[in-house]
Each structure stands twice: as C-alpha cells, then as structure tokens.
Amino acid sequence: MSTSLTTCEWKKVFYEKMEVAKPADSWELIIDPSLKPHELAPGWKQYLEQHASGRFHCSWCWHTWQSAHVVILFHMHLDRAHRMGSVRMRVFKQLCYECGTARLDESSMLEENIESLVDNLITSLREQCYGEDGGQYRIHVASRPDSGPHRSEFCEACQEGIVHWKPSEKLLEEEATYASGASKTRAQEGSGYNFFSLRWCLFWASLCLLVVYLQLSFRGSAFL
C-alpha cells in the first residue's frame, strides 16, 4: 500500500536520484511557498509540472478529494564554478469545494507518482542547466483518473494565472506504448520462470521413475 510522502521524503528521493544522475555536483532542494512563475533571478531556469496527481485533505471539514491537476513549480540554478546547484519548489494548493472555507490545503503525493515527478524534474534540469538531452518526460495515465472538469475557482495555480497543460494524444500514446511494453516484459519474465520450474519438475519426476524401475529390477533379479 502506498504512503504519502512528506517534505523530507521529497528531498530524500531527489537527493538519491541526483547522486546517480550527477554524482560530481552537489544539489539542494528547498520548499518555497512564495515562488512565482516566470519571476526568475539571473541564471535561474524554470520547470512547471502541470499534470501531477495528488490527494487533498481539508483541515476544516475533513473532506478529501483526488486531483489530476496538481501544479508544481520548480526554479533551478547551477553554479558550474563551484559545482553546486539549487532547486526551489512550490506545490500549489486547492480550496475545499465542500465547506467553502478560504483555507488553502496542501496535497499529498503517493510514492508511485513521486518517483516520476522527480524524474521529470531531473530531465528538465539536465536540459536547461547542463545542455544535455534529458530524455522523455513521463506521464502516468493510470494515476490521472477522470474526475470531471477542473474547477479553477478553487485552484491556487489558476488564480495566479497558470494555464493548466493537458497531455497531447501523442504523449498519451507514448505512455500507453511504454506501459504495454513493460507488461509484456514482465509476462515474458514470468513465463520464463514457469518454464524453468516445469523443466525441473520433469527432471525430478523422471529421476523418481528411474529409481522405482531400478528397485523393481533389483527385486526381480533377487527372486530369480
């Protein structure tokens, strides 16, 4: 069962993946609720995640809801001379539409989503800060259930002028192809293991029959 990730766990996933992606550089991740889109200091780059999936919990009426329109803003900077980088992160909140309170609530991210969100961040970071080909961005179709139209009046990101991006049909097809390929690989691995087990079962069965045959032959020769 998946568990919600705290801020410390966000950082843990980021640091572990950056240690693999860029082991020679030192990176930090800072949560910054005051971060604004397109308001960048000199040398800083922006990455905007607009299709994250998260669960919200109202701190006033205890209502919970799932959203496939969670917006996460990242600002990134790399100091090449000192081989140090910094990422500032803001997860936009949503208002509870049940009780109508003006209290903005934070979302929790599930473990199966956070890994790909950090992968997307590192892909953008490699492209913008290192000038590399970062690879393909991940879109998790299965984690984005159809929860009806997005209610912009309850969304902090919409209120700040961020237009939510929806994945194109091409990207959705690529994600479906990737998921299908992974399923086939798992099925082939599973079938290979079953074949291996069946082969050994036949071997031991043949060995047992051989032992029985030898015993019967021995008894027959003894009576003669």
Short mmCIF file of C-alpha atoms in Angstrom, two decimals:
data_model
loop_
_atom_site.label_atom_id
_atom_site.label_comp_id
_atom_site.label_asym_id
_atom_site.label_seq_id
_atom_site.Cartn_x
_atom_site.Cartn_y
_atom_site.Cartn_z
CA MET A 1 0.00 0.00 0.00
CA SER A 2 1.33 3.43 -0.92
CA THR A 3 2.03 6.04 1.71
CA SER A 4 2.01 9.83 1.33
CA LEU A 5 5.39 11.44 1.09
CA THR A 6 6.40 14.25 3.42
CA THR A 7 8.71 17.11 2.56
CA CYS A 8 11.67 15.13 3.96
CA GLU A 9 10.82 12.20 1.71
CA TRP A 10 10.55 14.52 -1.33
CA LYS A 11 14.11 15.59 -0.57
CA LYS A 12 15.26 12.04 0.03
CA VAL A 13 14.05 10.90 -3.41
CA PHE A 14 15.59 13.95 -5.10
CA TYR A 15 18.98 13.56 -3.43
CA GLU A 16 19.16 9.84 -4.20
CA LYS A 17 18.35 10.36 -7.88
CA MET A 18 20.70 13.34 -8.26
CA GLU A 19 23.50 11.31 -6.71
CA VAL A 20 23.09 8.88 -9.60
CA ALA A 21 22.44 11.48 -12.33
CA LYS A 22 25.16 13.98 -11.33
CA PRO A 23 27.45 12.48 -8.68
CA ALA A 24 30.16 15.13 -9.18
CA ASP A 25 27.83 18.02 -8.29
CA SER A 26 26.11 18.93 -5.03
CA TRP A 27 22.40 19.79 -5.26
CA GLU A 28 19.87 21.02 -2.70
CA LEU A 29 16.06 21.08 -2.76
CA ILE A 30 14.26 23.92 -0.97
CA ILE A 31 10.49 24.20 -0.44
CA ASP A 32 9.48 27.80 -1.19
CA PRO A 33 5.73 28.65 -0.94
CA SER A 34 6.43 32.19 -2.19
CA LEU A 35 7.80 31.04 -5.56
CA LYS A 36 6.21 32.79 -8.57
CA PRO A 37 6.08 31.58 -12.17
CA HIS A 38 8.38 33.39 -14.61
CA GLU A 39 9.86 35.55 -11.84
CA LEU A 40 13.44 34.34 -12.16
CA ALA A 41 16.71 35.71 -10.84
CA PRO A 42 19.57 35.93 -13.38
CA GLY A 43 20.87 32.49 -14.31
CA TRP A 44 17.85 30.62 -12.95
CA LYS A 45 15.67 28.29 -15.04
CA GLN A 46 12.05 27.21 -14.62
CA TYR A 47 10.25 23.90 -14.93
CA LEU A 48 6.48 23.67 -14.44
CA GLU A 49 4.84 20.31 -13.73
CA GLN A 50 1.16 20.72 -14.65
CA HIS A 51 -0.23 17.19 -14.67
CA ALA A 52 0.68 15.73 -11.28
CA SER A 53 -1.77 13.58 -9.35
CA GLY A 54 -2.37 14.26 -5.67
CA ARG A 55 -4.86 13.90 -2.83
CA PHE A 56 -6.12 16.84 -0.78
CA HIS A 57 -7.45 16.80 2.77
CA CYS A 58 -9.48 19.71 4.12
CA SER A 59 -8.19 20.74 7.54
CA TRP A 60 -11.58 22.27 8.40
CA CYS A 61 -14.32 19.78 7.40
CA TRP A 62 -12.08 16.70 6.83
CA HIS A 63 -13.29 16.32 3.25
CA THR A 64 -10.80 14.58 0.95
CA TRP A 65 -10.58 14.69 -2.83
CA GLN A 66 -8.33 13.46 -5.62
CA SER A 67 -6.99 15.84 -8.27
CA ALA A 68 -5.19 15.12 -11.52
CA HIS A 69 -4.41 18.84 -11.94
CA VAL A 70 -1.82 19.48 -9.22
CA VAL A 71 0.69 22.11 -10.33
CA ILE A 72 4.29 22.08 -9.10
CA LEU A 73 6.69 24.93 -9.86
CA PHE A 74 10.48 24.49 -9.85
CA HIS A 75 13.21 27.11 -10.17
CA MET A 76 16.71 25.73 -10.83
CA HIS A 77 20.22 27.15 -10.78
CA LEU A 78 23.65 25.57 -11.32
CA ASP A 79 26.90 27.21 -10.21
CA ARG A 80 29.33 25.49 -12.58
CA ALA A 81 32.42 27.01 -10.96
CA HIS A 82 31.66 25.50 -7.55
CA ARG A 83 29.72 22.51 -8.94
CA MET A 84 26.74 23.33 -6.74
CA GLY A 85 23.08 23.53 -7.71
CA SER A 86 19.83 24.60 -6.10
CA VAL A 87 16.19 23.75 -6.79
CA ARG A 88 13.35 25.75 -5.25
CA MET A 89 9.97 24.03 -5.29
CA ARG A 90 6.36 25.06 -4.74
CA VAL A 91 3.32 22.76 -4.77
CA PHE A 92 0.19 24.81 -5.46
CA LYS A 93 -2.76 24.27 -3.15
CA GLN A 94 -6.51 23.95 -3.64
CA LEU A 95 -9.60 25.14 -1.77
CA CYS A 96 -12.17 22.72 -0.41
CA TYR A 97 -15.36 22.98 -2.51
CA GLU A 98 -17.47 21.24 0.15
CA CYS A 99 -17.28 23.66 3.06
CA GLY A 100 -16.23 26.78 1.11
CA THR A 101 -13.57 27.78 3.63
CA ALA A 102 -10.88 30.20 2.45
CA ARG A 103 -8.19 27.92 3.89
CA LEU A 104 -5.89 26.56 1.15
CA ASP A 105 -4.98 22.90 1.64
CA GLU A 106 -1.83 21.10 0.62
CA SER A 107 -1.74 17.92 -1.44
CA SER A 108 -0.03 14.66 -0.59
CA MET A 109 1.80 12.72 -3.26
CA LEU A 110 1.78 8.96 -3.48
CA GLU A 111 5.01 7.03 -3.74
CA GLU A 112 4.30 5.65 -7.21
CA ASN A 113 3.88 9.24 -8.50
CA ILE A 114 6.75 10.99 -6.76
CA GLU A 115 9.43 8.92 -8.47
CA SER A 116 8.30 10.00 -11.94
CA LEU A 117 7.79 13.61 -10.86
CA VAL A 118 11.41 13.77 -9.71
CA ASP A 119 12.49 12.04 -12.94
CA ASN A 120 10.72 14.78 -14.91
CA LEU A 121 12.45 17.44 -12.83
CA ILE A 122 15.88 15.90 -13.45
CA THR A 123 15.11 15.61 -17.18
CA SER A 124 14.38 19.36 -17.32
CA LEU A 125 17.39 20.12 -15.11
CA ARG A 126 19.75 18.22 -17.41
CA GLU A 127 18.35 20.01 -20.46
CA GLN A 128 18.33 23.55 -19.06
CA CYS A 129 21.27 23.57 -16.66
CA TYR A 130 23.65 21.13 -18.37
CA GLY A 131 22.61 21.49 -22.01
CA GLU A 132 22.10 17.73 -22.33
CA ASP A 133 19.41 15.59 -23.91
CA GLY A 134 17.37 14.79 -20.81
CA GLY A 135 15.24 12.10 -22.41
CA GLN A 136 11.49 11.54 -22.42
CA TYR A 137 9.16 13.07 -19.86
CA ARG A 138 6.91 10.61 -18.04
CA ILE A 139 3.11 10.87 -17.96
CA HIS A 140 1.20 8.47 -15.76
CA VAL A 141 -2.17 7.92 -17.39
CA ALA A 142 -3.27 5.41 -14.76
CA SER A 143 -2.67 7.90 -11.93
CA ARG A 144 -4.80 10.58 -13.59
CA PRO A 145 -8.42 9.39 -13.19
CA ASP A 146 -11.23 11.23 -14.93
CA SER A 147 -12.57 13.33 -12.07
CA GLY A 148 -14.59 15.72 -14.21
CA PRO A 149 -13.81 19.30 -15.27
CA HIS A 150 -11.19 21.20 -13.34
CA ARG A 151 -12.75 23.87 -11.06
CA SER A 152 -10.38 26.76 -11.49
CA GLU A 153 -12.07 28.93 -8.86
CA PHE A 154 -10.75 26.54 -6.16
CA CYS A 155 -7.24 26.21 -7.63
CA GLU A 156 -4.40 28.39 -6.35
CA ALA A 157 -2.41 27.92 -9.56
CA CYS A 158 -5.32 29.05 -11.74
CA GLN A 159 -5.86 32.10 -9.54
CA GLU A 160 -2.23 33.07 -10.16
CA GLY A 161 -2.68 32.85 -13.93
CA ILE A 162 -1.16 29.44 -14.65
CA VAL A 163 -2.92 27.78 -17.58
CA HIS A 164 -3.08 24.05 -16.97
CA TRP A 165 -1.46 21.99 -19.70
CA LYS A 166 -3.15 18.79 -20.87
CA PRO A 167 -1.04 15.99 -22.42
CA SER A 168 -1.34 15.64 -26.16
CA GLU A 169 -2.67 12.49 -27.79
CA LYS A 170 0.86 11.69 -28.99
CA LEU A 171 2.28 11.74 -25.47
CA LEU A 172 -0.60 9.66 -24.15
CA GLU A 173 0.03 7.10 -26.89
CA GLU A 174 3.73 7.01 -25.99
CA GLU A 175 2.86 6.39 -22.34
CA ALA A 176 0.42 3.63 -23.28
CA THR A 177 3.07 2.01 -25.50
CA TYR A 178 5.62 2.22 -22.69
CA ALA A 179 3.19 0.61 -20.21
CA SER A 180 2.30 -2.12 -22.71
CA GLY A 181 5.96 -2.91 -23.34
CA ALA A 182 6.66 -3.12 -19.62
CA SER A 183 3.72 -5.51 -19.15
CA LYS A 184 4.98 -7.76 -21.97
CA THR A 185 8.45 -7.82 -20.43
CA ARG A 186 7.04 -8.86 -17.06
CA ALA A 187 4.90 -11.53 -18.74
CA GLN A 188 7.91 -12.92 -20.62
CA GLU A 189 9.95 -12.99 -17.43
CA GLY A 190 7.12 -14.77 -15.65
CA SER A 191 6.69 -17.34 -18.42
CA GLY A 192 10.45 -17.98 -18.45
CA TYR A 193 10.37 -18.72 -14.75
CA ASN A 194 7.40 -21.10 -15.12
CA PHE A 195 9.16 -22.95 -17.94
CA PHE A 196 12.24 -23.28 -15.78
CA SER A 197 10.18 -24.71 -12.91
CA LEU A 198 8.36 -27.16 -15.20
CA ARG A 199 11.67 -28.40 -16.62
CA TRP A 200 12.96 -29.22 -13.15
CA CYS A 201 9.70 -30.91 -12.19
CA LEU A 202 10.01 -33.18 -15.20
CA PHE A 203 13.63 -33.91 -14.31
CA TRP A 204 12.80 -34.94 -10.74
CA ALA A 205 9.80 -36.99 -11.91
CA SER A 206 12.00 -38.85 -14.39
CA LEU A 207 14.60 -39.42 -11.70
CA CYS A 208 11.96 -40.86 -9.35
CA LEU A 209 10.68 -43.20 -12.08
CA LEU A 210 14.23 -44.34 -12.73
CA VAL A 211 14.75 -45.14 -9.03
CA VAL A 212 11.48 -47.11 -8.91
CA TYR A 213 12.45 -49.00 -12.06
CA LEU A 214 15.86 -49.92 -10.63
CA GLN A 215 14.29 -51.07 -7.37
CA LEU A 216 11.80 -53.29 -9.20
CA SER A 217 14.55 -54.67 -11.41
CA PHE A 218 16.67 -55.44 -8.38
CA ARG A 219 13.83 -57.26 -6.62
CA GLY A 220 13.08 -59.25 -9.79
CA SER A 221 16.66 -60.40 -10.14
CA ALA A 222 16.74 -61.36 -6.42
CA PHE A 223 13.77 -63.74 -6.84
CA LEU A 224 15.46 -65.35 -9.82
#
